[in-house]
Coordinates of C-alpha atoms and ligand atoms in Angstrom, one line a residue:
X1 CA 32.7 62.8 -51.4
X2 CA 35.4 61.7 -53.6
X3 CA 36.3 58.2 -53.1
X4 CA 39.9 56.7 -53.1
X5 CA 40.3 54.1 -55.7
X6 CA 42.3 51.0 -56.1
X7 CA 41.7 49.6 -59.9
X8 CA 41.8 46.1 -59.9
X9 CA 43.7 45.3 -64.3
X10 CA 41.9 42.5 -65.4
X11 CA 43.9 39.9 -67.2
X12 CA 40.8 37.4 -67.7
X13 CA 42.1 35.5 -64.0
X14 CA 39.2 33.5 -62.5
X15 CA 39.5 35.5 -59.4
X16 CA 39.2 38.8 -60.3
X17 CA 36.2 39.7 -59.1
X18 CA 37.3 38.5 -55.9
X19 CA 40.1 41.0 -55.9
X20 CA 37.2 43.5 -55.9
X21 CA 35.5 42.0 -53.3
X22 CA 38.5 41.5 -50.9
X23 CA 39.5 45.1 -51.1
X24 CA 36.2 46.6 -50.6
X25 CA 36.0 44.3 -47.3
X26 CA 39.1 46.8 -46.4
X27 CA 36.8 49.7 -46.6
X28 CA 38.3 50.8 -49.8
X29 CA 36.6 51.2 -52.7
X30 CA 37.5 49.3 -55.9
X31 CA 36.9 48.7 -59.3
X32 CA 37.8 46.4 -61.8
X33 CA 38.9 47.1 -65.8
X34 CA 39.7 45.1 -68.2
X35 CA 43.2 45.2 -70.0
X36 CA 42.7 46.7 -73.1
X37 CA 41.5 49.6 -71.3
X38 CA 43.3 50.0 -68.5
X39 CA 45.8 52.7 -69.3
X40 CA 43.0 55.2 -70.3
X41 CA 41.6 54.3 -67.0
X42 CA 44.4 55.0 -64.9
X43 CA 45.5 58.1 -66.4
X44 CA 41.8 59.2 -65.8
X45 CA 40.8 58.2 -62.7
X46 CA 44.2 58.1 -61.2
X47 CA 44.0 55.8 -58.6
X48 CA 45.4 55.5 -55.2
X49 CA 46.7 52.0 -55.8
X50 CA 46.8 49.6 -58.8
X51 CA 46.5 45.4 -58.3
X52 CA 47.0 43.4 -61.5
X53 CA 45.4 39.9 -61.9
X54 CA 46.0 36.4 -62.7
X55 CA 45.3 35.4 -66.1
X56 CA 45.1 32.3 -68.2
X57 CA 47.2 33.2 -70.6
X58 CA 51.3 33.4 -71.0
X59 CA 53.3 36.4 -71.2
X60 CA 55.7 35.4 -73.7
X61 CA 52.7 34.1 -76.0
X62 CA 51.8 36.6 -79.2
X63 CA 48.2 37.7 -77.9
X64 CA 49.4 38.3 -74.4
X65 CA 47.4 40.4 -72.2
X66 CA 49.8 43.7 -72.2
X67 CA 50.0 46.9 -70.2
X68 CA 52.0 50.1 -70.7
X69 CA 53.7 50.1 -67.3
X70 CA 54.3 54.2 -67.6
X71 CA 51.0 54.9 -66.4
X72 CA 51.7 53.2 -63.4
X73 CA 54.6 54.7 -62.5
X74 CA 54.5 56.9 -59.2
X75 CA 51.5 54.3 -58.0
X76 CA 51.6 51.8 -55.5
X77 CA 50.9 48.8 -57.9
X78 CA 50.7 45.0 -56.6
X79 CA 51.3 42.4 -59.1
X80 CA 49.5 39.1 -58.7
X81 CA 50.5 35.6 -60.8
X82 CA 50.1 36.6 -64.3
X83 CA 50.4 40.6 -62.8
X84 CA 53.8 39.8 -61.5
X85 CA 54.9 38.2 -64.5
X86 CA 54.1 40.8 -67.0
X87 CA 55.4 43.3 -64.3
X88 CA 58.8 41.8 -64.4
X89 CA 59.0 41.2 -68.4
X90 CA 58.2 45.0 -68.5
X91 CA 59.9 46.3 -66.2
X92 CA 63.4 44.8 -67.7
X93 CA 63.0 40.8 -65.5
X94 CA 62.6 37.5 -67.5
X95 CA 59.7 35.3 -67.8
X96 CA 60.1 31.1 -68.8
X97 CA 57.9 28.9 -70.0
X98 CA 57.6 25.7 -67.2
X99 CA 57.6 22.2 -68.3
X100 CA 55.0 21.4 -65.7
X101 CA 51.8 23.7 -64.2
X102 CA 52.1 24.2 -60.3
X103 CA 49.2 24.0 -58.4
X104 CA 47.8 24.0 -55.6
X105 CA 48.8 24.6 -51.6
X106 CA 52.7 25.1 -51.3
X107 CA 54.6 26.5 -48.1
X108 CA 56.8 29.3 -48.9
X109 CA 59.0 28.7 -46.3
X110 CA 61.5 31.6 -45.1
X111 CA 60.8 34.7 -46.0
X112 CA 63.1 38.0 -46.6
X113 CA 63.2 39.8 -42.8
X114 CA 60.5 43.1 -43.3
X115 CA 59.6 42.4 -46.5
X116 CA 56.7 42.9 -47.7
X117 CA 55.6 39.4 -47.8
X118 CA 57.3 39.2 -43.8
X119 CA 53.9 39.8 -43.3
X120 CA 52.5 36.4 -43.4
X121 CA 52.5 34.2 -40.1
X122 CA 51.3 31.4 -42.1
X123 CA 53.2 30.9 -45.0
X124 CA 51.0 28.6 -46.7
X125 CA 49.7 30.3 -50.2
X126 CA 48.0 28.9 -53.3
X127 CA 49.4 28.7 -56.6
X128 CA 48.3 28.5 -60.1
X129 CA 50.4 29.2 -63.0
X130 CA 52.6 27.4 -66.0
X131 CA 55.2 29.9 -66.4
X132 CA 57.7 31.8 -63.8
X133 CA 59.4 34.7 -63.1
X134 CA 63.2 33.4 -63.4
X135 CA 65.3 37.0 -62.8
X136 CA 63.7 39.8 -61.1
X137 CA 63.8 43.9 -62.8
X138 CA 67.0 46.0 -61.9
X139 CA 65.9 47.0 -58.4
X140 CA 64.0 44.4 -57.2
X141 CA 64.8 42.2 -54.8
X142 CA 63.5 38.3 -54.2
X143 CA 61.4 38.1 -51.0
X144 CA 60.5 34.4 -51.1
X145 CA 60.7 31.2 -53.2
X146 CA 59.6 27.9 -53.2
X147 CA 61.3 24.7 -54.2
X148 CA 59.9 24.7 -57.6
X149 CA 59.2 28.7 -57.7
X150 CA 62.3 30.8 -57.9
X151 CA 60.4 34.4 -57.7
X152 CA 57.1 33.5 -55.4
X153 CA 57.3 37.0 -54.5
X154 CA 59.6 40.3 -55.3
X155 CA 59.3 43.8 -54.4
X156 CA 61.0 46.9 -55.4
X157 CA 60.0 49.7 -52.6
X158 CA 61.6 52.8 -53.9
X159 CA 59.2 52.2 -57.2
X160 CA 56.2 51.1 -54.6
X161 CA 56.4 47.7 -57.4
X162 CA 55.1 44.2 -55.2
X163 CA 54.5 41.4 -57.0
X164 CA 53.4 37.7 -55.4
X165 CA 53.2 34.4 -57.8
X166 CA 50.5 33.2 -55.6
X167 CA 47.1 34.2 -54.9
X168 CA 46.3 36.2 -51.6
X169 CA 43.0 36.6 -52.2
X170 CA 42.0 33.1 -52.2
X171 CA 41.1 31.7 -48.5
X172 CA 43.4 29.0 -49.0
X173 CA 46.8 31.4 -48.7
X174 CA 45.9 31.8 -45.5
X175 CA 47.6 35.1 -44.6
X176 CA 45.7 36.2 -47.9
X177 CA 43.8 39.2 -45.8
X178 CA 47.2 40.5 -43.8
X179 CA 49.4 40.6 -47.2
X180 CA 46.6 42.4 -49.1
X181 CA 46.1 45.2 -46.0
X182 CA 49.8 45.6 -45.8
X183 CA 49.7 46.6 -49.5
X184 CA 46.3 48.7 -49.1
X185 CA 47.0 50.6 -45.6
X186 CA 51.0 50.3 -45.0
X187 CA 52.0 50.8 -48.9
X188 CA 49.9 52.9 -50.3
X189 CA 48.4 54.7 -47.7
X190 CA 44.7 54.1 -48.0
X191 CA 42.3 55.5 -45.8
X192 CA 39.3 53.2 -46.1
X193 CA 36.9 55.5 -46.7
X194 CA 34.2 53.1 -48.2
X195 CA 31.8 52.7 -46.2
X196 CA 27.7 51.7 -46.3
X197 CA 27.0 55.7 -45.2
X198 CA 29.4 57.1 -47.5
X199 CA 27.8 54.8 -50.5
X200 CA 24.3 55.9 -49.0
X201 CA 25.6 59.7 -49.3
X202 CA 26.8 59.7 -52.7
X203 CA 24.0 57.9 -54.1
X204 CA 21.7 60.3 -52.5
X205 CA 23.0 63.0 -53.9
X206 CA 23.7 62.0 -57.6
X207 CA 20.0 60.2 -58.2
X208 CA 18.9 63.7 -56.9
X209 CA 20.9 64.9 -59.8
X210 CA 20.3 62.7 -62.5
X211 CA 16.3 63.1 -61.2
X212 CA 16.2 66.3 -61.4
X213 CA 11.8 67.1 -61.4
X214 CA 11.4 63.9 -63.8
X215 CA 9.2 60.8 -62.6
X216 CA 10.7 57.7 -61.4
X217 CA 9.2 54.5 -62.0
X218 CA 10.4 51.1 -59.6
X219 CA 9.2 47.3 -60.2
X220 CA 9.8 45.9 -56.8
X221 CA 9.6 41.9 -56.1
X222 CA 9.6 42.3 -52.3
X223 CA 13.8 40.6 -53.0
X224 CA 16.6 42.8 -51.3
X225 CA 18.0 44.3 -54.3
X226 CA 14.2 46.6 -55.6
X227 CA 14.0 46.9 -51.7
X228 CA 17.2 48.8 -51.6
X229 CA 16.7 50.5 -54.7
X230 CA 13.1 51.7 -52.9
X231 CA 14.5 52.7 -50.0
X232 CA 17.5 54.7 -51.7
X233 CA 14.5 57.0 -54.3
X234 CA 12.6 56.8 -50.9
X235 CA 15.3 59.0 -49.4
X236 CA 16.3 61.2 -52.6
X237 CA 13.2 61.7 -54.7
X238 CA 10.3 59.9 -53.0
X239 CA 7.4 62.1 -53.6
X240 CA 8.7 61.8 -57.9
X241 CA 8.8 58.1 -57.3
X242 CA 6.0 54.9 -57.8
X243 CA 6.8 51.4 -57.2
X244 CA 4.3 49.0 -59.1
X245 CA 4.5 45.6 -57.7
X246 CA 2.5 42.2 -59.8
X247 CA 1.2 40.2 -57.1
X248 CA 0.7 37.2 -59.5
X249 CA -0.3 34.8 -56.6
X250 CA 3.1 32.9 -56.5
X251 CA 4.8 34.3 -53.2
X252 CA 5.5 32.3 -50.7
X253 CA 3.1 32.7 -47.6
X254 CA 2.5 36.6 -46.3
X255 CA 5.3 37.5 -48.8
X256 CA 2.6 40.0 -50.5
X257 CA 1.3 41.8 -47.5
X258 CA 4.6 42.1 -46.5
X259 CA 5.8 43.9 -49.4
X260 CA 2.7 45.8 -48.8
X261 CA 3.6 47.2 -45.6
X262 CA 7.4 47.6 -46.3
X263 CA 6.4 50.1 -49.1
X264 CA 3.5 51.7 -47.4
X265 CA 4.9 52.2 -44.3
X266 CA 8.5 52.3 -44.7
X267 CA 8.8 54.1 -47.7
X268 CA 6.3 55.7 -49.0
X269 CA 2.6 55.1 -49.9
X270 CA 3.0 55.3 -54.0
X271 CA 2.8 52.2 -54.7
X272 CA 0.9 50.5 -57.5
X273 CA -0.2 46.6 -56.4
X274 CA -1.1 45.0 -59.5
X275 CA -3.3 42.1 -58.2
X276 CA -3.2 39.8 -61.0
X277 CA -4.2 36.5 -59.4
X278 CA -7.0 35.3 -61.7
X279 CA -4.8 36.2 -64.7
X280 CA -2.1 33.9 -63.9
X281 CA -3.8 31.2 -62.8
X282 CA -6.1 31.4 -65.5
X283 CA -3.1 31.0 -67.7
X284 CA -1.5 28.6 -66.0
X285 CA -4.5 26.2 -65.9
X286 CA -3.9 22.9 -67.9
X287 CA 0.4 23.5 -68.2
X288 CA 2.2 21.0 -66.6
X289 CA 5.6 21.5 -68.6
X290 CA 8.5 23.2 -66.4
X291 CA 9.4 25.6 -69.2
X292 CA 6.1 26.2 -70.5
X293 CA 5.0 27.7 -66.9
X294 CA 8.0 30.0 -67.2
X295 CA 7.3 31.3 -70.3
X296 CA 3.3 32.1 -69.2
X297 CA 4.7 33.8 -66.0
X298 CA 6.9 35.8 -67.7
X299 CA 5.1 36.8 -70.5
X300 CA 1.9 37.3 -68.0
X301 CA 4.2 40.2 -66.2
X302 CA 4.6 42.2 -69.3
X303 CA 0.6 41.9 -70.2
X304 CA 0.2 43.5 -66.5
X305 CA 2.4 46.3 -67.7
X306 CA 0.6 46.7 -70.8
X307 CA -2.7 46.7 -69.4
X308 CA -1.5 49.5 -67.0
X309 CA 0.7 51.2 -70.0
X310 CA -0.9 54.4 -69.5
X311 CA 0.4 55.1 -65.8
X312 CA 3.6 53.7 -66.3
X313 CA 4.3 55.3 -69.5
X314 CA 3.8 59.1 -67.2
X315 CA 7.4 58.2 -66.2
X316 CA 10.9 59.4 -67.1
X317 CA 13.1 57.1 -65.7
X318 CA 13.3 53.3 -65.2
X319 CA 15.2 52.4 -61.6
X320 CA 16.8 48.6 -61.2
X321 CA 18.9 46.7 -59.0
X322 CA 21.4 45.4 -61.8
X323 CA 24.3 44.6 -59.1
X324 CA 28.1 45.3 -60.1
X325 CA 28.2 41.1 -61.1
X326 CA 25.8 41.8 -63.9
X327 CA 27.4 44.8 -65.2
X328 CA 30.9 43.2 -64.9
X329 CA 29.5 39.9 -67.1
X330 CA 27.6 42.5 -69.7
X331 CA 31.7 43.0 -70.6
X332 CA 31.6 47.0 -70.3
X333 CA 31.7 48.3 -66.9
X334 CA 30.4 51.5 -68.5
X335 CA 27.6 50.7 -70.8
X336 CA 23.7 51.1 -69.4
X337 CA 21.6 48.4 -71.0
X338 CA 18.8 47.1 -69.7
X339 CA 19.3 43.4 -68.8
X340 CA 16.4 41.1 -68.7
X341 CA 14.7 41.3 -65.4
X342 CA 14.7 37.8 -64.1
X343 CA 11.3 39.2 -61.9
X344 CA 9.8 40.9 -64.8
X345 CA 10.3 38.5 -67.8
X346 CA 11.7 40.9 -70.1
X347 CA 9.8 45.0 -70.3
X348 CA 8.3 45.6 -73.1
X349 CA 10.1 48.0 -75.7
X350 CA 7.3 51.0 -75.0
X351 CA 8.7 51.6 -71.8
X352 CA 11.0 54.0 -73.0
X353 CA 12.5 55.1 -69.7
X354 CA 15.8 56.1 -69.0
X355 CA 17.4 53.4 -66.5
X356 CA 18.9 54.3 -63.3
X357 CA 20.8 52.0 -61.4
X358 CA 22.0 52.6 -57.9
X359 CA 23.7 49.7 -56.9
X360 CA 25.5 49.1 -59.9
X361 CA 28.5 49.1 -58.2
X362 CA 28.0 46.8 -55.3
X363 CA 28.2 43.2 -54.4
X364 CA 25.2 41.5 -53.2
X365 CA 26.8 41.3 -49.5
X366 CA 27.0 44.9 -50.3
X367 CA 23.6 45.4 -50.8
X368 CA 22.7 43.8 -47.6
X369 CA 25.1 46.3 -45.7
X370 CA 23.5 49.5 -47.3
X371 CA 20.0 47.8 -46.3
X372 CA 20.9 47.8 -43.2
X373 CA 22.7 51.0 -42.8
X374 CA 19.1 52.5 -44.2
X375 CA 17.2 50.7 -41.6
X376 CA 15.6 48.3 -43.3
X377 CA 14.1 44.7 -41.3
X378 CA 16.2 41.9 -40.9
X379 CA 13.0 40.1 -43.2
X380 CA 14.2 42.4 -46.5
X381 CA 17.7 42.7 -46.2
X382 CA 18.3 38.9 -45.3
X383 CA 15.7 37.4 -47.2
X384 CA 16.8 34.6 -49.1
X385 CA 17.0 34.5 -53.0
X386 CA 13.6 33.6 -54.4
X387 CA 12.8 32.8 -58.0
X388 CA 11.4 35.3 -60.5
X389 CA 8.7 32.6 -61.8
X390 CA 8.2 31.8 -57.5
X391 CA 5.8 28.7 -56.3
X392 CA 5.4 28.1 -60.0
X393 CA 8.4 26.7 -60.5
X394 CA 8.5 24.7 -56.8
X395 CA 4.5 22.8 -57.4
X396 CA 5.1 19.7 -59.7
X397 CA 2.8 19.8 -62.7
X398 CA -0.5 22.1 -62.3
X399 CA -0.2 25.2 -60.9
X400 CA -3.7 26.1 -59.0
X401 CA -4.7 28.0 -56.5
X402 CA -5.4 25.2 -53.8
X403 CA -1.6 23.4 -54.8
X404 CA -0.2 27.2 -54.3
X405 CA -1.7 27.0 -50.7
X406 CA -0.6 23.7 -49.8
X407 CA 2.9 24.6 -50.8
X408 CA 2.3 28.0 -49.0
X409 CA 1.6 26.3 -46.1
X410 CA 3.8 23.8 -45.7
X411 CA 6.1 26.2 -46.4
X412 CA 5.5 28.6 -43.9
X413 CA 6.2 25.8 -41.2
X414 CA 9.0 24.5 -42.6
X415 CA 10.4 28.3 -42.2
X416 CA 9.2 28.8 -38.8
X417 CA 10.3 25.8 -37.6
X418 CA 13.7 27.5 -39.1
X419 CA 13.7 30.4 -37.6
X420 CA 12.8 29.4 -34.7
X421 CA 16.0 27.4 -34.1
X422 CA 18.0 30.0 -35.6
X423 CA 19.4 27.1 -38.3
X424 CA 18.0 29.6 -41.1
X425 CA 21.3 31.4 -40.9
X426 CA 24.0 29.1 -42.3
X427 CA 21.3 28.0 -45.1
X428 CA 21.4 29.7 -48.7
X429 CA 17.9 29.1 -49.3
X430 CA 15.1 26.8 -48.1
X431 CA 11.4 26.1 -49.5
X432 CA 9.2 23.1 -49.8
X433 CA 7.7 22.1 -52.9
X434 CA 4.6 19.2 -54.1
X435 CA 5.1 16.9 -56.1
X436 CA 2.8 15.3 -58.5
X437 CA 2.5 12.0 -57.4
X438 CA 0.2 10.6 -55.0
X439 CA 0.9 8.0 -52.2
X440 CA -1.4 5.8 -49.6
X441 CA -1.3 6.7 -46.2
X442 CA -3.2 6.2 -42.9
X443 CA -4.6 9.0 -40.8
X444 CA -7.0 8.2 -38.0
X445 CA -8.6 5.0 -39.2
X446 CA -8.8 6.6 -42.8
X447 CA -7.2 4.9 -45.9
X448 CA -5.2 8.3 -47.4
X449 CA -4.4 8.9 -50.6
X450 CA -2.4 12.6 -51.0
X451 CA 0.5 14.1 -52.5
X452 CA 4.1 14.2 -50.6
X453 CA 5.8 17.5 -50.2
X454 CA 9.9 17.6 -50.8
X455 CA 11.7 19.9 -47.8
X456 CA 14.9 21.2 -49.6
X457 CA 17.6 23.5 -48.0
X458 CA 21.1 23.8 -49.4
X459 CA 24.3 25.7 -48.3
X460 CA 26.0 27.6 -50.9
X461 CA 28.1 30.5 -52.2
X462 CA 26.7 31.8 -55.3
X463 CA 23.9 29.7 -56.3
X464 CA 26.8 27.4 -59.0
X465 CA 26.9 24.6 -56.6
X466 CA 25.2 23.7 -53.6
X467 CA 24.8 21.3 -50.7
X468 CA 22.2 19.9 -49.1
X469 CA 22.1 21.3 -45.4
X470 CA 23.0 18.1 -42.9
X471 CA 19.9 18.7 -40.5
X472 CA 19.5 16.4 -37.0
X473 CA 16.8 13.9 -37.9
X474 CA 15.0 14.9 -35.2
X475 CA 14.7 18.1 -36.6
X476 CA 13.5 16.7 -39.6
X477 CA 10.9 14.7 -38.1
X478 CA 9.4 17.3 -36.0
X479 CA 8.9 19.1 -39.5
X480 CA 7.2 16.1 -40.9
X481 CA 4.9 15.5 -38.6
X482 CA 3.7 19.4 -38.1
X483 CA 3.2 19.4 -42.0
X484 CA 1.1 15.6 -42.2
X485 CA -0.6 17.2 -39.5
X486 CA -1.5 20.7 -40.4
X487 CA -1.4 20.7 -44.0
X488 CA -4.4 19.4 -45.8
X489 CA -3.7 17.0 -49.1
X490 CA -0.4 16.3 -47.3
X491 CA 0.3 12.3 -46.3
X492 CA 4.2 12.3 -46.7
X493 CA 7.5 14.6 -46.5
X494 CA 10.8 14.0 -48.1
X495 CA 14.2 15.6 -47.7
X496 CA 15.9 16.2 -50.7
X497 CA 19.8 15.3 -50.2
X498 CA 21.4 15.8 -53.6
X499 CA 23.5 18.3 -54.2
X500 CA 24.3 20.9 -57.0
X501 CA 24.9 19.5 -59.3
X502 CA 23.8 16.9 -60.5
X503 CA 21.0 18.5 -58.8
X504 CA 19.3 22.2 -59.5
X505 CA 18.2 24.2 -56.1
X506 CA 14.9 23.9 -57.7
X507 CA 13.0 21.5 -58.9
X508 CA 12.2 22.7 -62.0
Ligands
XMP1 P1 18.9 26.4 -59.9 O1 17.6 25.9 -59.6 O2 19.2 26.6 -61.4 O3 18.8 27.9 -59.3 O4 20.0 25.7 -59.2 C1 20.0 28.7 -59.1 C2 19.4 30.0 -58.4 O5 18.6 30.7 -59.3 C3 17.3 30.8 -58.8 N1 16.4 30.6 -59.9 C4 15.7 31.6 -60.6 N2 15.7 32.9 -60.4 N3 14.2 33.1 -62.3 C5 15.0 33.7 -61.2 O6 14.9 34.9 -61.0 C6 14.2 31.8 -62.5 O7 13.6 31.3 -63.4 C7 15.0 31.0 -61.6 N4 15.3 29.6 -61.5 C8 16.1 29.4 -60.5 C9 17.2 29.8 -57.7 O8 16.2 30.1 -56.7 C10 18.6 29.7 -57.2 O9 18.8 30.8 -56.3

């Protein structure tokens, strides 16, 4: 099924991406281009509606972002900030240069009766920009101002042209969401056809393609994204497909066996278990240094690979969960390259497999949603992000086998205790770690002398900056006391209150 598309023009605004994202909550699928090739784009793909973004830059500069407005004619197009500025100056407006930037919350006050921008009950909107759009194009008409905005919004209907100085898909302009489905359902007419079934159709369908007979190979983590991609070859090309998982002994508790029993049972049983326990702790004996244990982990995947070189090489393709962030920060929307698997370290240049990539066009939310919609558990599909190096990098100096299981299990109490109060939800991610210090304690009548474990759960959005999560203390002490108590080598617990930054979410 052919999609309806609204291209999102990318100027270079810090919210572009969120453009994406806020149209795609509609139900309607979008995509974002850069500039310099956004013509080409919309004379190929000819999309149902246009939005052009914010952008750093000024209009009237020399290297201004440009567009050649022809190829939008006929298209229901939606200037925002920098968009609405370069619509006007091409379009036949003017465009001046400010003394002072605006930013910021402002109240746009009264705006024109049925206009477009009538729309918002809450006239409070967010603004960034230097320069303004001081007259609008031959048929346009103002639809609000500000005090220090002349053109905060304009709109020409016959030529299906909106354009808004402030930014509707931040949360702060409140009535962000109503503007933007005005534009989307009552402008240009979308259907919002974009849903997790219709993703989960079409995907079906082309891997089938692009498979053809060949042999797809898929390193899976037991992390939502190589879950999804599973589940998706599961569906199209299953019996062509083998999952190879490196159990290096890191996971957190019953992470392994549960990765085990999602591919097994769910999927499908071909799947390769590399158990490489002794190897990684054998080379992670003696390292105390954070970046040193990275570099063994990583390295110690690709050796696994190598030593099993002669199954995996019997493949064609190579199947990933690169998500539509990563392809947008590789620059080109369009090229394939292999990025560095965080989970894999890096795959060594012998695996000459051609790459597939399902979800390459989805947000992480996304991912969750098509998950779901393919029946996977509430365990996969919500699990929490989890680092590619695992327990290595949460245990303080030397990683052995008994620190692993004191972390393990401390850990696995921490998350039951969790759960079990349902305060897992509103947290990003949650773990314990040891530290490698010792302290005196008193158990029974015995003198102790153990290490402390750290509890650490933050709130976030994207992993940039986080807070730490403002438990009850009694919360916090009934966690304490079930780890002193049940976790042997354990004589204290700390909460770790910093946030990010100056902090990292983990420790090392
Ligand atoms: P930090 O600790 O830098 O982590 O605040 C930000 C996010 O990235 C995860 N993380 C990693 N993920 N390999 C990964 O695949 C790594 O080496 C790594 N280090 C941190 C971390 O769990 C958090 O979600």
């Amino acid at each position: 099924m052919e999609h309806q598309l609204v291209s999102v023009v990318d100027f270079g605004g810090q919210y572009t991406q969120l453009i994406v994202r806020r149209v795609r909550e509609q139900g309607c699928y979008s995509e974002m281009v850069p500039w310099q090739s956004a013509a080409e784009h919309i004379r190929d793909r000819k999309p149902s509606a246009v939005i052009l973004s914010g952008g750093p830059k000024s209009t009237l500069g020399a290297d201004a972002p440009d567009l050649d407005f022809s190829v939008l004619e006929g298209i229901p197009t939606l200037g925002i900030c920098y968009g609405q500025q370069l619509m006007a100056l091409r379009l036949g407006g003017l465009v001046e240069k400010s003394p002072a930037r605006e930013y910021g919350r402002r109240h746009l006050g009264k705006t024109e009766p049925g206009s477009f921008v009538s729309v918002l009950n809450n006239d409070q909107v967010w603004m960034s920009h230097g320069d303004k759009v001081t007259a609008v194009p031959p048929g346009f008409q103002i639809t609000a101002h500000t005090e220090t905005c002349p053109v905060a919004a304009m709109e020409n209907v016959a030529a299906k042209k909106y354009g808004v100085q402030f930014h509707p898909e931040v949360t702060h302009t409140i009535d962000g969401r109503a503007l933007l489905k005005r534009f989307l359902f009552d402008i240009a007419g979308l259907k919002g056809d974009w849903t997790p079934q219709n993703f989960i159709e079409d995907t079906l369908k082309s891997i089938r393609e692009q498979v053809g007979d060949g042999k797809v190979l898929c390193a899976v983590s037991g992390g939502v994204d190589s879950s999804v991609v599973a589940a998706l070859l599961a569906e199209s090309v299953g019996s062509q497909t083998t999952c190879v998982f490196v159990d290096h002994g890191l996971l957190r508790k019953g992470e392994a066996e549960q990765v085990r029993e999602t591919f097994t049972k769910t999927f499908h049983p071909n799947l390769i278990v590399i158990n490489a326990h002794d190897q990684f702790f054998g080379e992670l004996k003696g390292v105390t240094d954070p970046e040193a244990k990275r570099k063994i982990i990583g390295e110690n995947f690709v050796v696994c690979f190598e030593r099993n070189k002669a199954v995996l090489q019997a493949h064609d393709f190579l199947a990933q969960g690169t998500l539509y962030p990563d392809v947008i920060e590789s620059g080109s929307p369009t090229a394939s390259k292999i990025k560095t698997h965080h989970n894999v370290g890096g795959l060594p240049d012998w695996m000459k497999l051609k790459v597939i990539e399902p979800l390459r066009w989805l947000f992480k939310d996304e991912v969750r949603e098509v998950g779901r919609a393919l029946g996977l558990s509430s365990e996969v599909v919500d699990r929490e992000p989890f680092p590619g190096p695992g327990l290595g990098v949460r245990i303080l100096g030397e990683v052995t086998p008994e620190r692993v299981k004191i972390v393990q299990d401390a850990d696995w109490i921490f998350r039951e205790e969790l759960l079990k109060t349902g305060l897992n939800k509103g947290i990003w991610q949650s773990y314990a770690a040891l530290l490698d210090v010792r302290s005196v304690g008193v158990m029974g009548d015995e003198r102790t002398y153990e290490q402390p474990i750290v509890l650490r759960a933050v709130t976030s959005e994207d992993a940039m900056t986080a807070q730490a999560f403002p438990f009850a203390f009694d919360f916090l002490e009934h966690v304490s006391n079930r780890i002193v108590n049940e976790v042997d080598g354990v004589n204290r617990v700390l909460y770790d209150l910093t946030s990010k930054p100056p902090a990292t979410i983990e420790w090392e």
